[in-house]
mmCIF file of C-alpha atoms and ligand atoms in Angstrom:
data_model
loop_
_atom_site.group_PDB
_atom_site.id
_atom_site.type_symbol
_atom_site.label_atom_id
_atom_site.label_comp_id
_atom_site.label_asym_id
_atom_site.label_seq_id
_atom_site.Cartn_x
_atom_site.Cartn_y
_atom_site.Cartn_z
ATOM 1 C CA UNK A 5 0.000 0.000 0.000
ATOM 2 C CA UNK A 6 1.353 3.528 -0.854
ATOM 3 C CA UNK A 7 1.968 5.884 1.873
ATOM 4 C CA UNK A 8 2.355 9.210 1.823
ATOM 5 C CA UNK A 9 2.771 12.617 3.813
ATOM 6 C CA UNK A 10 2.604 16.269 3.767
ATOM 7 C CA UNK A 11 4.832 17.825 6.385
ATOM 8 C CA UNK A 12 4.844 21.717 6.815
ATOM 9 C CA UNK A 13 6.561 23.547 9.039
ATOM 10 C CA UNK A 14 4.336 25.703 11.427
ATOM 11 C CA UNK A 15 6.480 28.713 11.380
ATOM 12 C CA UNK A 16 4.071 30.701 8.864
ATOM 13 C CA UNK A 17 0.994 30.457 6.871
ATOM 14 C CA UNK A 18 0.779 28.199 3.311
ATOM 15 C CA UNK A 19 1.403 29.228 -0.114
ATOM 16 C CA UNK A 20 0.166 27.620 -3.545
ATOM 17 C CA UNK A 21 3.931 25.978 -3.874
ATOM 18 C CA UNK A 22 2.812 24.273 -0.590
ATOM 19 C CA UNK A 23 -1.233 23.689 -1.645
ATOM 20 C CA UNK A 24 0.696 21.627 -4.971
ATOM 21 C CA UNK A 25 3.027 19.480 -3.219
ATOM 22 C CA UNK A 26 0.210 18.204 -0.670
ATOM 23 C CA UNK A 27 -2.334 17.982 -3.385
ATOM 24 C CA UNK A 28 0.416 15.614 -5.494
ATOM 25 C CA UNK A 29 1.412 13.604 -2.276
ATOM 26 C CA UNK A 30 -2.578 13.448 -1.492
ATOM 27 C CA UNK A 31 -3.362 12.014 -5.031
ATOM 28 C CA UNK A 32 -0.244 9.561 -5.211
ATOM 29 C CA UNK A 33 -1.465 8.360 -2.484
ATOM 30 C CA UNK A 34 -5.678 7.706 -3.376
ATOM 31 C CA UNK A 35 -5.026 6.779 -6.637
ATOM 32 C CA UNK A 36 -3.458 3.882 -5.267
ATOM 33 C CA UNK A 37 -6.163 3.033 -2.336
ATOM 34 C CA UNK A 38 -3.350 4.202 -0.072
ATOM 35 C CA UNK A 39 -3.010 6.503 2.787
ATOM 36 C CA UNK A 40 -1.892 10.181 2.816
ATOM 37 C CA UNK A 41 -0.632 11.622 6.533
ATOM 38 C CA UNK A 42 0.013 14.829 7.919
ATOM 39 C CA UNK A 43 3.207 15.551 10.258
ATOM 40 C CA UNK A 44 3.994 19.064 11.501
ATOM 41 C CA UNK A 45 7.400 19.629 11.969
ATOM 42 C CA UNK A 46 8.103 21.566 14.811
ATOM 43 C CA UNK A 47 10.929 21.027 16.377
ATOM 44 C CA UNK A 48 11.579 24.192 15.901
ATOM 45 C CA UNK A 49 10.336 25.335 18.773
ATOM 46 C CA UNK A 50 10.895 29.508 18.787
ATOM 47 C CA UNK A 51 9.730 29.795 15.612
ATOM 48 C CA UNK A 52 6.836 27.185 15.244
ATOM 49 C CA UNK A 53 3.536 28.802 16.547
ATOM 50 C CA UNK A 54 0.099 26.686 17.213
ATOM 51 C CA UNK A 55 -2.360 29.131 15.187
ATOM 52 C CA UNK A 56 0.219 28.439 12.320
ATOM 53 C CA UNK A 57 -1.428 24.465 12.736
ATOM 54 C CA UNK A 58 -4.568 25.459 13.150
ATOM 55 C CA UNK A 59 -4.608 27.583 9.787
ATOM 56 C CA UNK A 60 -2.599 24.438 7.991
ATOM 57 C CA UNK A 61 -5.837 22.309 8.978
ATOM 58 C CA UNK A 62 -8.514 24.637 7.670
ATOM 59 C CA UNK A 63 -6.218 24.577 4.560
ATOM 60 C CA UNK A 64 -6.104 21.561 3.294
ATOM 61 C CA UNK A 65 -10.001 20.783 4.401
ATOM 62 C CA UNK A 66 -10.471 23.745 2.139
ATOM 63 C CA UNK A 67 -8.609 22.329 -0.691
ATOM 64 C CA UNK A 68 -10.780 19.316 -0.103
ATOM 65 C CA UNK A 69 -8.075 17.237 1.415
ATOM 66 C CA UNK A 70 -8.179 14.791 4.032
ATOM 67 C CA UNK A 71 -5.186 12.924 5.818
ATOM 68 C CA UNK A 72 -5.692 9.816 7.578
ATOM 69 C CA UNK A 73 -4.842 8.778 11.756
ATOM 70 C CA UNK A 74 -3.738 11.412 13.383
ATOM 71 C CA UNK A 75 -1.820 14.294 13.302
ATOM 72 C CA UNK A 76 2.113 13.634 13.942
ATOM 73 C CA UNK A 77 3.726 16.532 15.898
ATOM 74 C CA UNK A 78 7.877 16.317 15.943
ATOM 75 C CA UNK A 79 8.230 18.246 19.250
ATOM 76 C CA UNK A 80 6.271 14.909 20.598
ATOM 77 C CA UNK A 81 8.693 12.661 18.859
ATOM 78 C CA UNK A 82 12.034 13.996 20.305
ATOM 79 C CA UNK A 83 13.133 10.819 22.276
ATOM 80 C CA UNK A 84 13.048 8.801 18.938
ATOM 81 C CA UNK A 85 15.533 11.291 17.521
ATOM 82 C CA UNK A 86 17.730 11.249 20.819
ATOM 83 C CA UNK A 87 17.388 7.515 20.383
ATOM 84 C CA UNK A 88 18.974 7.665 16.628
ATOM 85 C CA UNK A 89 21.415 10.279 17.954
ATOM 86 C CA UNK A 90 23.092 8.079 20.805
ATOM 87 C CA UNK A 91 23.235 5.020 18.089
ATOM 88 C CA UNK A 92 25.489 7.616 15.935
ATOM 89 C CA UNK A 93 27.511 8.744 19.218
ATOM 90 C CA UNK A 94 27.881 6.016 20.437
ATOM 91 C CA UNK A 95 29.593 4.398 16.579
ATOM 92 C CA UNK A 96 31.626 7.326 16.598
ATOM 93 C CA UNK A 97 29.965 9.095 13.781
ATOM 94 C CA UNK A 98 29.180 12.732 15.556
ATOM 95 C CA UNK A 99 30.914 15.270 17.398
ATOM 96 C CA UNK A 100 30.454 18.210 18.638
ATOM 97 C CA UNK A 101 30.739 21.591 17.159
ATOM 98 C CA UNK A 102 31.735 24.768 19.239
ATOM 99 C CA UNK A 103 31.971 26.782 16.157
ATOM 100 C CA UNK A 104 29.734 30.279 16.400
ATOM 101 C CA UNK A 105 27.785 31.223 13.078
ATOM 102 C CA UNK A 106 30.978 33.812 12.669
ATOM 103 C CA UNK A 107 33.777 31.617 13.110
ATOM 104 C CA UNK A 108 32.060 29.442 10.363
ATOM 105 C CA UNK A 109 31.463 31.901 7.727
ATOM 106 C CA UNK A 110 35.532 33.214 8.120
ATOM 107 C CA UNK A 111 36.570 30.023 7.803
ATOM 108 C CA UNK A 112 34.366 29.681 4.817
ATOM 109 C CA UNK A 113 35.878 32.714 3.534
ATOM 110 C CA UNK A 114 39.684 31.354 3.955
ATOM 111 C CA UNK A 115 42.063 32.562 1.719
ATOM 112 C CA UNK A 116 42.653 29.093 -0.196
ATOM 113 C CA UNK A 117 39.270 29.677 -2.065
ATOM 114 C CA UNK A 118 35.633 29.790 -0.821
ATOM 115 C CA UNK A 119 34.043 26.632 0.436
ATOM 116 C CA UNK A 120 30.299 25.968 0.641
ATOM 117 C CA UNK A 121 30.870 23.233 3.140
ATOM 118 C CA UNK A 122 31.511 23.218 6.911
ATOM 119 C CA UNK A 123 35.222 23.031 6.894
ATOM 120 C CA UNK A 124 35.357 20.785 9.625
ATOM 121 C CA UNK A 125 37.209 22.840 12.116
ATOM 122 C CA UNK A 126 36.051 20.538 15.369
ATOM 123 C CA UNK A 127 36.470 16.976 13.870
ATOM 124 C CA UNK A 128 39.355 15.107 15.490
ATOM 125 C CA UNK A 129 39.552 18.124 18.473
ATOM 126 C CA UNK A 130 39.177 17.267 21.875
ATOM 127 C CA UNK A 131 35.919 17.968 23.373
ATOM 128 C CA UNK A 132 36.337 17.236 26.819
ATOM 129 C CA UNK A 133 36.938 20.740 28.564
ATOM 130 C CA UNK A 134 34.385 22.217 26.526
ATOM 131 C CA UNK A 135 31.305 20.624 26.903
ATOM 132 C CA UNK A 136 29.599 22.810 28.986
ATOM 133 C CA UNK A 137 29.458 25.419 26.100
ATOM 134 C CA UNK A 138 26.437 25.553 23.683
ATOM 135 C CA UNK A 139 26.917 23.192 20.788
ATOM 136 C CA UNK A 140 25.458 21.011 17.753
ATOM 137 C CA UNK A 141 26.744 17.791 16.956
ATOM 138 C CA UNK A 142 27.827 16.892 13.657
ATOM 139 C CA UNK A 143 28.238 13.513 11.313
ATOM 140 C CA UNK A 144 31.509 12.781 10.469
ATOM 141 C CA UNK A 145 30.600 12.498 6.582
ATOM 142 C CA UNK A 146 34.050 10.913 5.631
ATOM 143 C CA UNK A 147 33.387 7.831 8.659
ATOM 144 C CA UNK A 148 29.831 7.704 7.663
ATOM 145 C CA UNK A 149 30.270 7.266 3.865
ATOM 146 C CA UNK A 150 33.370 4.438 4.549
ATOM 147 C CA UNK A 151 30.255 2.262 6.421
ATOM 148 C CA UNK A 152 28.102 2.436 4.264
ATOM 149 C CA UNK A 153 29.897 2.269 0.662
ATOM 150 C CA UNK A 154 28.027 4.010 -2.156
ATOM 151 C CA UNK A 155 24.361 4.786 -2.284
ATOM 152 C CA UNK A 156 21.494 5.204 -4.383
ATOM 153 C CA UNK A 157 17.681 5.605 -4.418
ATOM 154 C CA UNK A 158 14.781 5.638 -7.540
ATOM 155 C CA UNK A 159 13.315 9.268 -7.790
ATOM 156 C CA UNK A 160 10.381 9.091 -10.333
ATOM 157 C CA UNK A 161 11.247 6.019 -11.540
ATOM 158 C CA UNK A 162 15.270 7.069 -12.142
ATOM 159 C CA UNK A 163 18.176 5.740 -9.744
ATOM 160 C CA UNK A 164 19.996 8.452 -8.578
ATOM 161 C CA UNK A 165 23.252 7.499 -6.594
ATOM 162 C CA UNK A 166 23.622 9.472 -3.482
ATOM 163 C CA UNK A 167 26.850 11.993 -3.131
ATOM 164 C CA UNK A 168 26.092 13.271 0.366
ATOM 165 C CA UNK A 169 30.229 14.141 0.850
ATOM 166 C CA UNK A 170 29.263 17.462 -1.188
ATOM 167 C CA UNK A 171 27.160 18.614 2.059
ATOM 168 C CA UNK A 172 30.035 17.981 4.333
ATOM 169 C CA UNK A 173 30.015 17.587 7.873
ATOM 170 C CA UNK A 174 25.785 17.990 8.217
ATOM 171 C CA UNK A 175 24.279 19.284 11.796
ATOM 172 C CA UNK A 176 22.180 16.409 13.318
ATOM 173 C CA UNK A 177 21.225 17.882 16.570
ATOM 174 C CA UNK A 178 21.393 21.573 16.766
ATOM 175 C CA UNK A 179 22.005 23.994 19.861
ATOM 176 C CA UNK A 180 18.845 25.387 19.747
ATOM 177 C CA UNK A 181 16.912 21.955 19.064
ATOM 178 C CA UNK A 182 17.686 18.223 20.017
ATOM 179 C CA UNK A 183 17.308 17.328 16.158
ATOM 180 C CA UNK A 184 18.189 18.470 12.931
ATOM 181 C CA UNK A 185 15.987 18.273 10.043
ATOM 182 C CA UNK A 186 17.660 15.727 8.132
ATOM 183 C CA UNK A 187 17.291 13.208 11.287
ATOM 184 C CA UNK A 188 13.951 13.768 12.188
ATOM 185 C CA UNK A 189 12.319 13.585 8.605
ATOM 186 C CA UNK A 190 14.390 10.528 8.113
ATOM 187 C CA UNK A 191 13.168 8.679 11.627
ATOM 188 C CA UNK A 192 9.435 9.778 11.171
ATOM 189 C CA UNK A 193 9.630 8.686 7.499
ATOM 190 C CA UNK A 194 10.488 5.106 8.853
ATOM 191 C CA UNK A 195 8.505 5.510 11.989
ATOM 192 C CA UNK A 196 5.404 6.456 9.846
ATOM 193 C CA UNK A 197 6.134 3.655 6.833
ATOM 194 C CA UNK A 198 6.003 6.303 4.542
ATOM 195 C CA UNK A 199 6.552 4.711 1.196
ATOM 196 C CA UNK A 200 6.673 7.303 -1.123
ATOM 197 C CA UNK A 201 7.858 10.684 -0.456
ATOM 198 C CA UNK A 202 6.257 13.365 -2.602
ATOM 199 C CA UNK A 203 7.815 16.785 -2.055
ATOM 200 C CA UNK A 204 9.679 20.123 -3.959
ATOM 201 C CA UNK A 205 12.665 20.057 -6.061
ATOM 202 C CA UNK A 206 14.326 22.528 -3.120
ATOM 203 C CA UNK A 207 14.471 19.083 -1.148
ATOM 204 C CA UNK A 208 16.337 16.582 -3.782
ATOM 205 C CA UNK A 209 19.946 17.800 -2.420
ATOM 206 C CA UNK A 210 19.074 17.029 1.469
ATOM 207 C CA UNK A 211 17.620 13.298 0.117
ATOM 208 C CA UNK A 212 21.613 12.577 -0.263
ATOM 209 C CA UNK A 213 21.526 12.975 3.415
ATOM 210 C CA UNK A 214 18.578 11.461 3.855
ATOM 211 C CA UNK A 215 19.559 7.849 2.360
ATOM 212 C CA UNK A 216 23.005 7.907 3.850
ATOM 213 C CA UNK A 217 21.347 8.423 7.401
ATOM 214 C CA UNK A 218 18.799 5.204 6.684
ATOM 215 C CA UNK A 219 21.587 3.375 5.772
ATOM 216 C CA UNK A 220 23.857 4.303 9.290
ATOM 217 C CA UNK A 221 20.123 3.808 10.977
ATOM 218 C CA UNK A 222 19.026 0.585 9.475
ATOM 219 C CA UNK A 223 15.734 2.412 8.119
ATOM 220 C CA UNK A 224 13.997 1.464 4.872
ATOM 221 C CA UNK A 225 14.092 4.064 1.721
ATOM 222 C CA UNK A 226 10.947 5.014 0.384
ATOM 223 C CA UNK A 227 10.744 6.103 -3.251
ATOM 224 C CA UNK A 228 10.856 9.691 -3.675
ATOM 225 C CA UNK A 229 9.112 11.911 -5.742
ATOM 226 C CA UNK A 230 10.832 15.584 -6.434
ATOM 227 C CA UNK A 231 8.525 17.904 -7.952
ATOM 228 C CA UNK A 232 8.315 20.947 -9.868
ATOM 229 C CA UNK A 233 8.309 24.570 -8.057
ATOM 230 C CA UNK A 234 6.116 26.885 -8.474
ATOM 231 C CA UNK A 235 7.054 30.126 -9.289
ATOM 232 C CA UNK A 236 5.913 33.605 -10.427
ATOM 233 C CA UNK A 237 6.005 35.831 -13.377
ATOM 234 C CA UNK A 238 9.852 36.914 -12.106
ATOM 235 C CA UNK A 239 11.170 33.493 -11.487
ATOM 236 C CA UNK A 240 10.996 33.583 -7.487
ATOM 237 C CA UNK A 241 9.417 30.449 -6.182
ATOM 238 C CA UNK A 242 6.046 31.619 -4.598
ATOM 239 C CA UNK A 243 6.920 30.156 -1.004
ATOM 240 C CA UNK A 244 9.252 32.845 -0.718
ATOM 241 C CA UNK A 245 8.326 35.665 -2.606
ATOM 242 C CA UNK A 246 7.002 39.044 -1.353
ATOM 243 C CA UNK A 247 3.225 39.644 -1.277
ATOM 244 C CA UNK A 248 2.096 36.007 -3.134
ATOM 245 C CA UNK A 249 -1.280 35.658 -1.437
ATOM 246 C CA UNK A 250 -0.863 32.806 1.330
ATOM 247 C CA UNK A 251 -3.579 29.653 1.054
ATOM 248 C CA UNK A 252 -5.372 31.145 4.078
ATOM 249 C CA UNK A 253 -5.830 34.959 2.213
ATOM 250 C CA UNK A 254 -7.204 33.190 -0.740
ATOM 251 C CA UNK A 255 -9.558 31.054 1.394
ATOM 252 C CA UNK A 256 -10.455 33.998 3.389
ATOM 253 C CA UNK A 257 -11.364 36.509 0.218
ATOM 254 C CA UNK A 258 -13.909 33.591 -1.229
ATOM 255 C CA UNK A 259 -11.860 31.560 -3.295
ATOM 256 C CA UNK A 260 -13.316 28.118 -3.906
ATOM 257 C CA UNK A 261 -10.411 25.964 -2.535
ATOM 258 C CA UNK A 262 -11.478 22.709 -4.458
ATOM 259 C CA UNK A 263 -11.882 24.317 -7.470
ATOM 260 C CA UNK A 264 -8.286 25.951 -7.392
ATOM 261 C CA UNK A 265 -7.197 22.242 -6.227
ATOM 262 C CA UNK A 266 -8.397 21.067 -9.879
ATOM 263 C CA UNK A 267 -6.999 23.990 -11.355
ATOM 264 C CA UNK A 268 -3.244 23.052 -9.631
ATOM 265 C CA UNK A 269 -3.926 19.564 -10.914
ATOM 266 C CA UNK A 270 -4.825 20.679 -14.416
ATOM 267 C CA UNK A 271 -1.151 23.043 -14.355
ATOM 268 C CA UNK A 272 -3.646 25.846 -14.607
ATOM 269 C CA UNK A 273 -1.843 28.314 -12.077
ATOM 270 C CA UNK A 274 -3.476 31.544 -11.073
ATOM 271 C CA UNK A 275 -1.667 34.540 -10.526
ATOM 272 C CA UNK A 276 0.655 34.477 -13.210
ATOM 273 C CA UNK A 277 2.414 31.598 -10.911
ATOM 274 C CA UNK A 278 3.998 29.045 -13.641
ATOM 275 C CA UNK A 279 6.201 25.374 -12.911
ATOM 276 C CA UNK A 280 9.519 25.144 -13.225
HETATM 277 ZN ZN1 LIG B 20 32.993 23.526 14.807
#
């Protein structure tokens, strides 16, 4: 049985990039007889706001969707990260990162030529005296990718092999927040049995991440599904640019929601919006 999920953040309202990614996990999902969940990632919990889950809801109802089971909130789930997280301690895959935003971007900026990576600064330094200080923890991408030997997965129906070294050193539990996103979507993908993950194209570099950390974790890989954006007239995707009306405006001024569904589904986009 297909399963799939929509999984927005709560840290502002919906746009119609959003509305089209649920309405193609939604459909992947009932044109197969299968089921199509709803997870609200908030882990991040100074941004993430509760009205922001409330207005998610009405959404989708008015878009004439409807999830199945309940609703799965992260900031409920945070023992099954710190769960994944000791595994990866404890093989000597993390460790911990001291470095301030600052320190990073200098080091970034070395004189030997830009680097878009984490350079790596607190790998192989001793931690001991410092672990009172605020810090993340990081994988050790170099140990990680010598377990697991090279890595692929099928996205729409192509096998793309997974080169996760080009994101360096990744954060997997952050200062602020006892998970990163990579290791939370990856555990509640599992956790869920999500077989199919339908989401944007903005996503398909993290998904390198995301199969290396199923392999170190033991987890299934679904098949994934990396969409078009949405954009408008200038090019900007929609999610982020200034003034596109948000779902709950549109809802709000009388737009028929299930009409505008069909209209997505069609690749009839209002506002000038267009796929790219
Ligand atoms: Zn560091």
């Amino acid at each position: 049985m297909i399963v799939t999920r929509f999984a927005p953040s709560p840290t502002g309202r919906l746009h119609l990039g959003h509305a089209y990614s649920a309405i193609r996990a939604h459909d992947l999902a009932r044109g197969g007889g299968g089921q199509f969940l709803l997870r609200i990632e908030d882990i991040d919990g100074t941004r993430s706001r509760a009205e922001h889950v409330a207005t998610i809801m009405a959404d989708l109802t008015w878009l004439g969707l409807t999830w199945d089971g309940p609703v799965v909130f992260q900031s409920a789930r945070l023992a099954l990260y710190q769960t994944a997280l000791d595994r990866l301690r404890e093989e000597g895959l993390l460790y911990p990162c001291f470095c301030t935003r600052a320190e990073i971007a200098e080091a970034m900026s070395a004189p030997h030529g830009p680097v878009s990576v984490y350079p790596g600064t607190c790998r192989g330094a001793d931690p001991r005296a410092r672990m009172g200080e605020p810090h993340c923890w990081r994988l050790d991408m170099a140990a990680a990718i010598a377990r697991t030997g090279t890595l692929a997965w099928t996205d729409r129906g192509e096998t793309i092999v997974a080169v996760p070294e080009q994101q360096g050193d990744v954060v997997l539990a952050r200062k602020d927040a006892p998970a990163s996103y990579h290791l939370a979507v990856t555990v509640d993908d599992a956790a869920q049995g999500i077989t199919d993950v339908v989401r944007g194209r903005d996503l398909f570099e993290a998904t390198h991440v995301h199969r290396l950390l199923q392999a170190l974790l033991d987890l299934p890989t679904p098949r994934y599904h990396h969409h078009d954006l949405l954009t408008g007239p200038d090019g900007e995707r929609l999610a982020k640019r200034h003034g596109a009306p948000t779902l709950a405006a549109l809802r709000e001024s009388g737009v028929d929601g299930v009409v505008l569904a069909d209209e997505l589904r069609r690749g009839q986009l209002p506002n000038g919006a267009f796929r790219t």
